[in-house]
Amino acid sequence: DAMVIQNPRYQVTQFGKPVTLSCSQTLNHNVMYWYQQKSSQAPKLLFHYYDKDFNNEADTPDNFQSRRPNTSFCFLDIRSPGLGDAAMYLCATSSATSGLYEQYFGPGTRLTVT
Amino acid sequence: DQQVKQNSPSLSVQEGRISILNCDYTNSMFDYFLWYKKYPAEGPTFLISISSIKDKNEDGRFTVFLNKSAKHLSLHIVPSQPGDSAVYFCAASDTGGFKTIFGAGTRLFVKA
């Protein structure tokens, strides 16, 4: 089955220690997104890639970076995690050429900062 | 500044009855509205959507209604089933769908 995969499902990192979250997709979608979701809150868009074009949301902290080495993979790098960065991180994909707006989500990575 | 609001954190409905989940938005420039369903330990999955030029879209037991003048949309599930118990997110997109704003979700409990 075509899908969006996120690894790891749970990640624990120390305050200030860089961490990378991974996302891969077998849907061959040209758009990939990263969302941050804190407890009982709405998922918040951090940035998205349209093919290789990176689009950062205006209020995404500089502490968050992303890489997309190819169509299938996208990474979220948190350079110096703070306690406030503990959250669920959701990766999603969509096809910009389909004319459909729905996004396909991975199961998420829950990040704990100690 | 919450552009998409789901004011009911939870809703409990008896099996077989109608579930109505509500969503309000503030930005009249939104072009497309979507509902996603989320089970525990899974990512949100797309359920149903509606373009801003329509006022109703139906897919089986699920119907979404859009009232643009009131900036309000609702999801109707008829009849509700225990398997519908999940968190439902309302979302609104700009043209192209790259900028999607989500509501905080409503947890639906369908009692057998």
mmCIF file of C-alpha atoms in Angstrom:
data_model
loop_
_atom_site.group_PDB
_atom_site.id
_atom_site.type_symbol
_atom_site.label_atom_id
_atom_site.label_comp_id
_atom_site.label_asym_id
_atom_site.label_seq_id
_atom_site.Cartn_x
_atom_site.Cartn_y
_atom_site.Cartn_z
ATOM 1 C CA ASP A 1 0.000 0.000 0.000
ATOM 2 C CA ALA A 2 1.167 3.501 -0.806
ATOM 3 C CA MET A 3 1.885 5.337 2.380
ATOM 4 C CA VAL A 4 3.667 7.972 4.407
ATOM 5 C CA ILE A 5 6.174 6.593 6.906
ATOM 6 C CA GLN A 6 7.688 8.443 9.828
ATOM 7 C CA ASN A 7 10.670 7.274 11.831
ATOM 8 C CA PRO A 8 11.070 7.011 14.664
ATOM 9 C CA ARG A 9 7.576 6.985 16.170
ATOM 10 C CA TYR A 10 8.964 8.204 19.486
ATOM 11 C CA GLN A 11 12.083 10.294 19.936
ATOM 12 C CA VAL A 12 13.659 11.506 23.147
ATOM 13 C CA THR A 13 16.331 14.167 22.991
ATOM 14 C CA GLN A 14 18.098 16.345 25.490
ATOM 15 C CA PHE A 15 17.642 20.059 25.801
ATOM 16 C CA GLY A 16 19.846 21.723 23.187
ATOM 17 C CA LYS A 17 20.878 18.487 21.464
ATOM 18 C CA PRO A 18 20.160 18.504 17.706
ATOM 19 C CA VAL A 19 17.603 15.996 16.526
ATOM 20 C CA THR A 20 16.398 14.867 13.103
ATOM 21 C CA LEU A 21 13.012 13.401 12.299
ATOM 22 C CA SER A 22 12.467 11.451 9.098
ATOM 23 C CA CYS A 23 9.612 11.070 6.668
ATOM 24 C CA SER A 24 9.351 8.958 3.542
ATOM 25 C CA GLN A 25 6.539 8.409 1.086
ATOM 26 C CA THR A 26 5.670 5.884 -1.604
ATOM 27 C CA LEU A 27 2.884 8.013 -3.095
ATOM 28 C CA ASN A 28 5.221 9.904 -5.443
ATOM 29 C CA HIS A 29 3.610 13.169 -4.367
ATOM 30 C CA ASN A 30 5.439 16.351 -5.243
ATOM 31 C CA VAL A 31 4.492 18.271 -2.098
ATOM 32 C CA MET A 32 5.615 17.368 1.430
ATOM 33 C CA TYR A 33 4.670 19.159 4.631
ATOM 34 C CA TRP A 34 5.757 19.249 8.257
ATOM 35 C CA TYR A 35 3.284 20.081 11.000
ATOM 36 C CA GLN A 36 3.768 20.519 14.722
ATOM 37 C CA GLN A 37 0.904 19.487 16.980
ATOM 38 C CA LYS A 38 0.919 20.150 20.700
ATOM 39 C CA SER A 39 -1.487 18.465 23.047
ATOM 40 C CA SER A 40 -5.171 19.195 22.239
ATOM 41 C CA GLN A 41 -4.171 21.858 19.753
ATOM 42 C CA ALA A 42 -4.505 22.168 16.004
ATOM 43 C CA PRO A 43 -1.705 20.872 13.808
ATOM 44 C CA LYS A 44 0.394 23.890 12.856
ATOM 45 C CA LEU A 45 2.127 24.065 9.492
ATOM 46 C CA LEU A 46 5.882 24.641 9.826
ATOM 47 C CA PHE A 47 6.905 24.485 6.151
ATOM 48 C CA HIS A 48 6.388 22.633 2.925
ATOM 49 C CA TYR A 49 8.339 21.583 -0.129
ATOM 50 C CA TYR A 50 6.885 21.822 -3.607
ATOM 51 C CA ASP A 51 9.336 19.596 -5.440
ATOM 52 C CA LYS A 52 12.651 21.160 -4.407
ATOM 53 C CA ASP A 53 11.198 24.563 -3.574
ATOM 54 C CA PHE A 54 11.196 25.193 0.159
ATOM 55 C CA ASN A 55 8.395 27.320 1.637
ATOM 56 C CA ASN A 56 8.758 28.415 5.216
ATOM 57 C CA GLU A 57 5.837 29.722 7.275
ATOM 58 C CA ALA A 58 6.479 33.221 8.570
ATOM 59 C CA ASP A 59 6.151 32.232 12.216
ATOM 60 C CA THR A 60 8.256 29.059 12.082
ATOM 61 C CA PRO A 61 11.255 29.516 14.409
ATOM 62 C CA ASP A 62 14.735 29.503 12.858
ATOM 63 C CA ASN A 63 15.496 26.551 15.118
ATOM 64 C CA PHE A 64 13.533 24.394 12.683
ATOM 65 C CA GLN A 65 15.059 23.435 9.364
ATOM 66 C CA SER A 66 14.163 20.943 6.691
ATOM 67 C CA ARG A 67 15.810 18.996 3.917
ATOM 68 C CA ARG A 68 14.342 17.142 0.981
ATOM 69 C CA PRO A 69 17.110 15.209 -0.803
ATOM 70 C CA ASN A 70 14.706 13.519 -3.232
ATOM 71 C CA THR A 71 10.997 13.075 -3.954
ATOM 72 C CA SER A 72 10.574 10.293 -1.416
ATOM 73 C CA PHE A 73 12.304 11.668 1.660
ATOM 74 C CA CYS A 74 11.980 14.747 3.814
ATOM 75 C CA PHE A 75 13.731 15.535 7.104
ATOM 76 C CA LEU A 76 12.943 17.891 9.957
ATOM 77 C CA ASP A 77 15.991 19.161 11.826
ATOM 78 C CA ILE A 78 15.631 20.859 15.182
ATOM 79 C CA ARG A 79 18.975 22.515 15.831
ATOM 80 C CA SER A 80 18.645 23.232 19.541
ATOM 81 C CA PRO A 81 15.488 21.718 20.984
ATOM 82 C CA GLY A 82 13.865 23.514 23.872
ATOM 83 C CA LEU A 83 11.283 22.171 26.272
ATOM 84 C CA GLY A 84 8.628 24.014 24.262
ATOM 85 C CA ASP A 85 9.447 21.947 21.191
ATOM 86 C CA ALA A 86 8.071 18.790 22.750
ATOM 87 C CA ALA A 87 5.175 17.866 20.492
ATOM 88 C CA MET A 88 3.869 15.473 17.885
ATOM 89 C CA TYR A 89 5.427 16.134 14.491
ATOM 90 C CA LEU A 90 3.333 15.140 11.509
ATOM 91 C CA CYS A 91 4.577 14.705 7.973
ATOM 92 C CA ALA A 92 2.101 14.909 5.110
ATOM 93 C CA THR A 93 2.112 14.761 1.331
ATOM 94 C CA SER A 94 -0.131 15.930 -1.475
ATOM 95 C CA SER A 95 -0.182 15.967 -5.228
ATOM 96 C CA ALA A 96 -0.182 19.493 -6.626
ATOM 97 C CA THR A 97 -1.083 18.192 -10.078
ATOM 98 C CA SER A 98 -4.181 16.241 -9.065
ATOM 99 C CA GLY A 99 -6.324 19.297 -8.428
ATOM 100 C CA LEU A 100 -7.264 17.748 -5.115
ATOM 101 C CA TYR A 101 -6.367 19.428 -1.864
ATOM 102 C CA GLU A 102 -6.316 16.489 0.511
ATOM 103 C CA GLN A 103 -3.138 15.624 2.302
ATOM 104 C CA TYR A 104 -1.905 12.204 3.307
ATOM 105 C CA PHE A 105 -0.419 12.006 6.772
ATOM 106 C CA GLY A 106 2.092 9.754 8.428
ATOM 107 C CA PRO A 107 1.473 8.471 11.959
ATOM 108 C CA GLY A 108 3.661 11.165 13.485
ATOM 109 C CA THR A 109 6.763 11.261 15.655
ATOM 110 C CA ARG A 110 6.278 12.205 19.279
ATOM 111 C CA LEU A 111 9.252 14.226 20.458
ATOM 112 C CA THR A 112 10.144 14.460 24.124
ATOM 113 C CA VAL A 113 12.763 16.949 25.293
ATOM 114 C CA THR A 114 14.420 16.245 28.635
ATOM 115 C CA ASP B 1 -5.284 34.226 15.978
ATOM 116 C CA GLN B 2 -7.347 31.103 15.353
ATOM 117 C CA GLN B 3 -8.564 31.263 11.804
ATOM 118 C CA VAL B 4 -10.351 27.905 12.083
ATOM 119 C CA LYS B 5 -12.267 27.112 15.250
ATOM 120 C CA GLN B 6 -13.938 23.978 16.467
ATOM 121 C CA ASN B 7 -15.678 25.118 19.606
ATOM 122 C CA SER B 8 -16.783 21.714 20.845
ATOM 123 C CA PRO B 9 -13.858 19.668 22.179
ATOM 124 C CA SER B 10 -16.047 16.581 22.393
ATOM 125 C CA LEU B 11 -19.392 15.182 21.328
ATOM 126 C CA SER B 12 -21.209 12.050 22.444
ATOM 127 C CA VAL B 13 -23.885 10.441 20.254
ATOM 128 C CA GLN B 14 -25.907 7.247 20.391
ATOM 129 C CA GLU B 15 -25.292 4.675 17.676
ATOM 130 C CA GLY B 16 -27.703 5.127 14.764
ATOM 131 C CA ARG B 17 -28.330 8.809 15.475
ATOM 132 C CA ILE B 18 -26.920 11.800 13.639
ATOM 133 C CA SER B 19 -23.578 13.340 14.604
ATOM 134 C CA ILE B 20 -23.124 17.014 13.751
ATOM 135 C CA LEU B 21 -19.664 18.516 14.060
ATOM 136 C CA ASN B 22 -19.272 22.244 13.625
ATOM 137 C CA CYS B 23 -16.494 24.513 12.453
ATOM 138 C CA ASP B 24 -16.174 28.285 12.081
ATOM 139 C CA TYR B 25 -13.581 30.225 10.136
ATOM 140 C CA THR B 26 -12.622 33.857 9.902
ATOM 141 C CA ASN B 27 -10.790 34.238 6.583
ATOM 142 C CA SER B 28 -13.145 34.698 3.633
ATOM 143 C CA MET B 29 -10.242 33.981 1.262
ATOM 144 C CA PHE B 30 -10.233 30.271 2.063
ATOM 145 C CA ASP B 31 -10.900 28.343 -1.118
ATOM 146 C CA TYR B 32 -11.413 24.790 0.045
ATOM 147 C CA PHE B 33 -12.547 23.097 3.239
ATOM 148 C CA LEU B 34 -11.741 19.597 4.403
ATOM 149 C CA TRP B 35 -12.535 17.219 7.222
ATOM 150 C CA TYR B 36 -10.017 14.717 8.512
ATOM 151 C CA LYS B 37 -10.541 11.850 10.929
ATOM 152 C CA LYS B 38 -7.886 10.693 13.359
ATOM 153 C CA TYR B 39 -7.708 7.468 15.339
ATOM 154 C CA PRO B 40 -5.268 7.088 18.252
ATOM 155 C CA ALA B 41 -1.674 6.378 17.215
ATOM 156 C CA GLU B 42 -2.462 7.160 13.579
ATOM 157 C CA GLY B 43 -2.119 10.260 11.461
ATOM 158 C CA PRO B 44 -5.190 12.184 10.279
ATOM 159 C CA THR B 45 -6.917 10.673 7.245
ATOM 160 C CA PHE B 46 -8.894 12.642 4.718
ATOM 161 C CA LEU B 47 -12.649 12.195 5.005
ATOM 162 C CA ILE B 48 -14.522 14.670 2.826
ATOM 163 C CA SER B 49 -14.070 18.119 1.334
ATOM 164 C CA ILE B 50 -16.005 20.979 -0.200
ATOM 165 C CA SER B 51 -15.085 23.783 -2.531
ATOM 166 C CA SER B 52 -15.997 27.323 -1.558
ATOM 167 C CA ILE B 53 -18.290 27.540 -4.598
ATOM 168 C CA LYS B 54 -20.537 24.791 -3.276
ATOM 169 C CA ASP B 55 -22.779 24.569 -0.245
ATOM 170 C CA LYS B 56 -23.076 20.811 0.136
ATOM 171 C CA ASN B 57 -21.077 17.697 -0.598
ATOM 172 C CA GLU B 58 -22.165 14.187 0.227
ATOM 173 C CA ASP B 59 -20.250 10.922 0.380
ATOM 174 C CA GLY B 60 -22.148 7.969 1.755
ATOM 175 C CA ARG B 61 -22.951 8.581 5.415
ATOM 176 C CA PHE B 62 -20.956 11.821 5.457
ATOM 177 C CA THR B 63 -22.227 15.210 4.328
ATOM 178 C CA VAL B 64 -20.464 18.540 4.628
ATOM 179 C CA PHE B 65 -22.422 21.779 4.542
ATOM 180 C CA LEU B 66 -20.866 25.173 3.901
ATOM 181 C CA ASN B 67 -22.494 28.480 4.828
ATOM 182 C CA LYS B 68 -20.181 31.139 3.421
ATOM 183 C CA SER B 69 -22.142 34.095 4.706
ATOM 184 C CA ALA B 70 -21.855 32.758 8.241
ATOM 185 C CA LYS B 71 -18.313 31.430 7.671
ATOM 186 C CA HIS B 72 -19.486 28.125 9.070
ATOM 187 C CA LEU B 73 -19.268 24.526 7.986
ATOM 188 C CA SER B 74 -20.570 21.351 9.494
ATOM 189 C CA LEU B 75 -20.062 17.637 9.074
ATOM 190 C CA HIS B 76 -23.074 15.357 9.382
ATOM 191 C CA ILE B 77 -22.662 11.640 9.959
ATOM 192 C CA VAL B 78 -25.818 9.593 9.512
ATOM 193 C CA PRO B 79 -26.229 7.014 10.902
ATOM 194 C CA SER B 80 -23.397 7.193 13.417
ATOM 195 C CA GLN B 81 -21.506 3.975 14.104
ATOM 196 C CA PRO B 82 -19.167 3.033 16.980
ATOM 197 C CA GLY B 83 -16.302 2.877 14.459
ATOM 198 C CA ASP B 84 -16.814 6.598 13.817
ATOM 199 C CA SER B 85 -15.449 7.340 17.291
ATOM 200 C CA ALA B 86 -12.360 9.433 16.585
ATOM 201 C CA VAL B 87 -11.068 13.000 16.571
ATOM 202 C CA TYR B 88 -12.376 15.049 13.656
ATOM 203 C CA PHE B 89 -10.370 17.992 12.351
ATOM 204 C CA CYS B 90 -11.812 20.756 10.244
ATOM 205 C CA ALA B 91 -9.315 22.376 7.865
ATOM 206 C CA ALA B 92 -9.349 25.292 5.433
ATOM 207 C CA SER B 93 -7.020 25.846 2.497
ATOM 208 C CA ASP B 94 -5.983 28.646 0.242
ATOM 209 C CA THR B 95 -6.025 28.212 -3.520
ATOM 210 C CA GLY B 96 -3.659 25.382 -4.361
ATOM 211 C CA GLY B 97 -3.969 23.796 -0.955
ATOM 212 C CA PHE B 98 -0.429 24.470 0.221
ATOM 213 C CA LYS B 99 -1.473 26.618 3.155
ATOM 214 C CA THR B 100 -3.886 24.590 5.242
ATOM 215 C CA ILE B 101 -5.124 25.791 8.610
ATOM 216 C CA PHE B 102 -6.515 23.200 10.980
ATOM 217 C CA GLY B 103 -8.956 23.462 13.835
ATOM 218 C CA ALA B 104 -8.116 21.910 17.200
ATOM 219 C CA GLY B 105 -10.428 18.955 16.618
ATOM 220 C CA THR B 106 -13.610 17.516 18.102
ATOM 221 C CA ARG B 107 -13.521 14.112 19.749
ATOM 222 C CA LEU B 108 -16.597 12.110 18.772
ATOM 223 C CA PHE B 109 -17.826 9.258 20.944
ATOM 224 C CA VAL B 110 -20.454 7.007 19.407
ATOM 225 C CA LYS B 111 -22.064 4.831 22.051
ATOM 226 C CA ALA B 112 -23.373 1.387 21.157
#
